């Protein structure tokens, strides 16, 4: 479904009369926000995600872990540095059933699926990555993709050929893996034509899980000349069933943490975006990883949260205005700060609160956003929230 | 307002079940606060008391889905709850997804036999996707499905579906793919065929809550905790849930982490009034029909507001006798205040106690401030097989809590009947002050003069 359709579905035609192309506060989850790439703001903890070292980056639920992961993977593709980093986006629930992840080999299957997905999406957005390869190396890549991709490669290429839009492919395979500045449709079609033609000659080899992931890594390092690989681990509590079960969460990722030092020696860096509850637990249960890796905690204050809200207003209004102040009566100033100071200090909560304010304003049908819209939201916010003890 | 077919105006106040009112519900529906968000693409849980209009809301949301502009209407499937064995945690979610996939394939097939152009005019990859979807997701017997849909579809539509069922599908996701990936592929395939996503409607949980509250709570907590499912763009679940369930599912991470918008269905009095007036107008075949057209009694609205509660069903139920009386007149004219007051007395809100026998309600109005003595008397009468007994029995067993009433002076606990008479008169006076609309003319705690019998009337 396109973003335009979603706006229509929302039924908020009034939004467009205010100058919005979409509801800036509809999506509360970075992983399913089609506009997340444009709505990201910088955070000082990004340096930890960017360093060539293993790292654990903690935040509470709704605290911006996934947004930081997406910010990092986009940074990899934006960077002009010669020391190029290939991001492997390993969102656990997307690539494996948590129940199956009992050992490193099981993770390697998931990692292979993630790496294959990311390689295909990278080629779709940067066709030269594929087109500059020699034919034998192309066939090798296609063989790897056929085996590791958690979807039909042929169908994916057909779909891409028909749409010439890498976002459609990303939407199916990993919607967070959106490369900045994707290629023009002609270039995408050229990649598809070449890959569809080559695919007829590619063999579907049988690989062991570990060997498959290693082969993909080797391809990234040797054929594509990336200097390092960042494994961006996310979704540890994503299934939801294990929320609060620290031992279960730890068991899920222990094989990865244990292997992180060995990976680091080969310029493969585990960047674990983890729920804050795991912080102390990890220190006691995985002291080696904890000592040998960087640690960061994503924290938010009112000015930073207000900046998130303003950024979303700016993107949704397509640059027409950068604050809800533009829609507000003179009685209101710096609306985003007012909102951010009333919600729980997390991005998701600030966005949710702002969504209620905007909805009140739209339902009231007044000319300007008024203090009463915020006051009413203050009453509604606890009723429309369920906070864990 | 158009006139739908019904035999009597009273039909519109008959079962008061939205399922029976689909032909004209849209004409009398008024959106509750937050409706625009409810009809959006986010998953929503609407908690509401029985009779608060959850099913009407569900039906209106389905209609709203069809009215999406630009042909972007989502495919809507309706999932019926059923308590299953081994229905906890991820096991239940897998079963749920399995059922949803089957329902999606069936609903899509039903759609295609009526609108085959959705398939025939789709892009090639979209066609391939639809073929895959039906083959991959359908658990129902294909021939039975074809037979069942025969009466629904056109000849062209049936041919289209037969062709789809006879094609060999491509493998779009591996058979062992995780369920979020399967659902993602299904939603994307629907999107490619022009659907605005997949909506799953859940309703009818009230009945299960009575029978299997704990099991249902576990099942739904597991489902609502399945974050990856609710993170799939275009996959939307709209749940109409009993208010009592809110605490049961409040630990679900999908709620704490805002994968769902949460609403409590509450209706402001002015909306309930407008809702009643709309229904009255439709029933009378008039453009508008206000309360003033029904009755000249200015106490009628405050009475409805007090006893009808914050739910449409309460107001509509209480309104029926007045409409009945209005229609019974030889010439339709507003009921007089006297006639209205008489009807209020003859059809009062019924008295009921909750299961724990701690709270007393008149209609939907919770009676507050009853003393422990008054509650004891009421509790005894309410649980009495005949809801009636003599004052002595009520005194000894209801008020004093004895196992049985003493009969002679030598029985333990015996008291002078004159003392009992005085105490009971005071106790009943207090009870009536707390419960009766007009304690001088009691309609709930009624004494049979000369017999010493106290009877509880107008109860559930």
XYZ file of C-alpha atoms in Angstrom, chain B residues 46-293:
248
model
C -12.451 -0.746 21.880
C -13.538 -1.763 25.353
C -17.184 -1.392 26.178
C -19.915 -2.675 28.447
C -22.534 -5.011 27.061
C -25.019 -2.925 25.092
C -22.580 -0.080 24.608
C -22.717 -0.430 20.839
C -19.590 -2.473 20.118
C -21.201 -4.548 17.388
C -22.821 -1.508 15.808
C -19.407 0.096 15.793
C -17.842 -2.989 14.210
C -20.445 -3.002 11.456
C -19.964 0.708 10.868
C -16.193 0.252 10.711
C -16.636 -2.447 8.065
C -18.813 -0.074 6.087
C -16.246 2.665 6.564
C -13.595 0.313 5.217
C -15.630 -0.143 2.024
C -15.956 3.615 1.664
C -12.216 4.201 1.481
C -11.477 6.597 -1.337
C -9.389 5.661 -4.356
C -10.360 1.985 -4.353
C -8.031 1.358 -1.450
C -10.579 -0.538 0.644
C -8.930 -3.176 2.781
C -9.972 -6.802 2.626
C -11.961 -7.369 5.801
C -12.115 -10.737 7.530
C -14.169 -11.446 10.603
C -12.618 -13.724 13.175
C -14.789 -15.481 15.709
C -13.270 -16.276 19.075
C -13.371 -19.828 20.287
C -11.512 -21.155 23.275
C -9.135 -23.871 22.176
C -7.020 -26.419 23.885
C -3.352 -25.616 24.274
C -4.234 -22.064 23.497
C -1.442 -20.198 25.186
C 1.552 -18.192 24.105
C 3.011 -18.552 20.670
C 1.039 -21.744 20.007
C -2.187 -19.815 20.064
C -0.796 -17.037 17.889
C 0.241 -19.584 15.272
C -3.255 -21.054 15.292
C -4.748 -17.598 15.078
C -2.552 -16.727 12.100
C -3.461 -20.013 10.467
C -7.158 -19.218 10.852
C -6.668 -15.667 9.596
C -4.820 -16.901 6.515
C -7.640 -19.335 5.758
C -10.281 -16.640 6.281
C -8.301 -14.292 4.055
C -8.174 -16.836 1.248
C -11.904 -17.552 1.591
C -12.855 -13.885 1.712
C -10.624 -13.124 -1.255
C -12.177 -15.999 -3.212
C -15.620 -14.687 -2.360
C -14.548 -11.240 -3.536
C -13.091 -12.539 -6.786
C -16.180 -14.498 -7.828
C -18.098 -11.235 -7.621
C -15.391 -8.961 -8.994
C -13.098 -11.098 -11.158
C -11.626 -7.988 -12.780
C -9.630 -7.519 -9.601
C -7.675 -10.548 -10.804
C -7.989 -10.360 -14.551
C -6.922 -6.722 -14.736
C -4.118 -7.013 -12.181
C -0.456 -6.838 -13.129
C 1.175 -10.183 -13.843
C 3.114 -10.344 -10.587
C -0.033 -9.363 -8.699
C -1.905 -12.248 -10.370
C 0.874 -14.643 -9.440
C 0.652 -13.331 -5.913
C -3.103 -13.874 -5.670
C -2.752 -17.424 -6.978
C -0.093 -18.068 -4.367
C -2.190 -16.476 -1.634
C -5.227 -18.637 -2.264
C -3.229 -21.852 -2.571
C -0.931 -21.105 0.353
C -3.550 -19.846 2.787
C -6.632 -21.902 2.016
C -7.254 -24.687 4.518
C -10.816 -25.287 3.385
C -11.641 -27.919 0.778
C -11.374 -26.246 -2.627
C -14.340 -28.017 -4.216
C -16.552 -27.209 -1.271
C -15.488 -23.604 -1.518
C -16.398 -23.490 -5.190
C -19.805 -25.027 -4.460
C -20.432 -22.604 -1.623
C -19.546 -19.583 -3.732
C -21.555 -20.664 -6.754
C -24.628 -18.727 -5.647
C -22.598 -15.598 -4.839
C -20.636 -15.099 -8.008
C -21.030 -14.407 -11.691
C -20.215 -17.053 -14.296
C -17.082 -15.094 -15.165
C -16.156 -14.884 -11.510
C -16.559 -18.615 -10.962
C -14.450 -19.317 -14.042
C -11.791 -16.976 -12.717
C -11.709 -18.707 -9.345
C -11.634 -22.157 -10.962
C -8.682 -21.060 -13.027
C -6.866 -19.787 -9.949
C -7.495 -23.036 -8.105
C -6.251 -25.082 -11.048
C -3.044 -23.111 -11.515
C 0.234 -24.249 -10.024
C 1.318 -21.515 -7.631
C 4.834 -20.150 -7.323
C 6.546 -20.296 -3.981
C 6.695 -16.749 -2.726
C 7.864 -17.617 0.762
C 9.392 -20.889 1.896
C 6.960 -23.284 3.568
C 8.821 -22.911 6.874
C 8.746 -19.101 6.805
C 8.011 -17.343 10.084
C 4.393 -16.327 10.477
C 5.152 -12.575 10.378
C 6.802 -13.115 7.018
C 3.809 -15.083 5.735
C 1.397 -12.391 6.863
C 3.644 -9.690 5.395
C 3.589 -11.452 2.040
C -0.185 -11.844 2.188
C -0.691 -8.151 2.976
C 1.736 -7.069 0.262
C 0.041 -9.383 -2.235
C -3.319 -7.863 -1.392
C -1.754 -4.419 -1.749
C -0.440 -5.296 -5.201
C -3.982 -6.308 -6.177
C -5.318 -2.933 -5.057
C -6.539 -3.705 -1.558
C -5.724 -1.223 1.173
C -4.373 -3.858 3.529
C -6.013 -6.556 5.618
C -8.380 -5.836 8.472
C -9.263 -8.470 11.029
C -12.421 -7.721 12.976
C -12.921 -9.370 16.375
C -16.209 -9.218 18.221
C -18.548 -11.416 20.219
C -16.106 -11.892 23.079
C -18.700 -11.122 25.753
C -20.220 -14.586 25.490
C -16.872 -16.303 25.911
C -15.974 -14.079 28.794
C -18.852 -15.505 30.783
C -17.893 -19.093 30.047
C -14.133 -19.134 29.757
C -12.854 -15.851 31.112
C -9.428 -17.061 32.197
C -8.712 -19.048 29.035
C -9.888 -16.199 26.823
C -7.733 -13.753 28.760
C -4.641 -15.907 28.247
C -5.343 -16.373 24.561
C -5.839 -12.717 23.866
C -2.919 -11.630 26.015
C -0.733 -13.908 23.911
C -2.181 -12.537 20.717
C -1.894 -8.904 21.738
C 1.710 -9.536 22.776
C 2.671 -10.650 19.318
C 4.388 -7.400 18.437
C 5.844 -8.503 15.117
C 2.380 -9.273 13.821
C 1.083 -5.829 14.659
C 4.176 -4.157 13.256
C 3.290 -5.312 9.752
C 2.093 -2.255 7.856
C -1.342 -2.852 6.405
C -2.224 -5.611 8.865
C -4.796 -4.158 11.189
C -6.846 -5.736 13.937
C -9.986 -4.052 15.265
C -11.125 -5.628 18.501
C -14.432 -5.007 20.226
C -13.834 -6.245 23.755
C -15.858 -6.332 26.956
C -14.764 -3.694 29.434
C -14.247 -6.375 32.065
C -11.470 -7.769 29.926
C -9.349 -4.649 30.104
C -7.538 -5.674 33.252
C -7.109 -9.225 32.002
C -5.202 -8.198 28.908
C -3.481 -5.130 30.309
C -0.160 -6.950 30.606
C -0.078 -7.686 26.882
C 2.965 -5.951 25.447
C 1.007 -4.891 22.386
C -1.014 -2.637 24.681
C 1.811 -1.363 26.842
C 3.869 -0.659 23.742
C 1.060 0.988 21.846
C 0.660 -1.421 18.979
C -3.034 -0.821 19.668
C -4.965 2.356 20.135
C -7.099 1.846 23.209
C -10.582 3.255 23.554
C -13.309 2.900 26.106
C -16.619 3.196 24.388
C -18.433 5.973 26.188
C -21.262 8.047 24.894
C -21.940 11.582 26.035
C -25.597 12.157 26.961
C -26.095 14.543 24.046
C -24.911 11.881 21.583
C -27.220 9.284 23.145
C -30.094 11.720 22.870
C -29.291 12.388 19.208
C -28.957 8.666 18.606
C -32.409 7.999 20.090
C -33.936 10.830 18.119
C -32.448 9.505 14.890
C -33.929 6.096 15.529
C -37.276 7.581 16.475
C -37.285 9.627 13.282
C -36.514 6.601 11.167
C -39.179 4.568 12.964
C -41.781 7.278 12.418
C -40.717 7.871 8.820
C -40.021 11.501 9.578
C -37.057 13.722 8.797
C -36.760 14.620 12.454
C -38.461 13.432 15.600
C -37.292 14.881 18.892
C -38.062 14.009 22.467
C -40.432 16.942 22.534
C -42.449 15.219 19.790
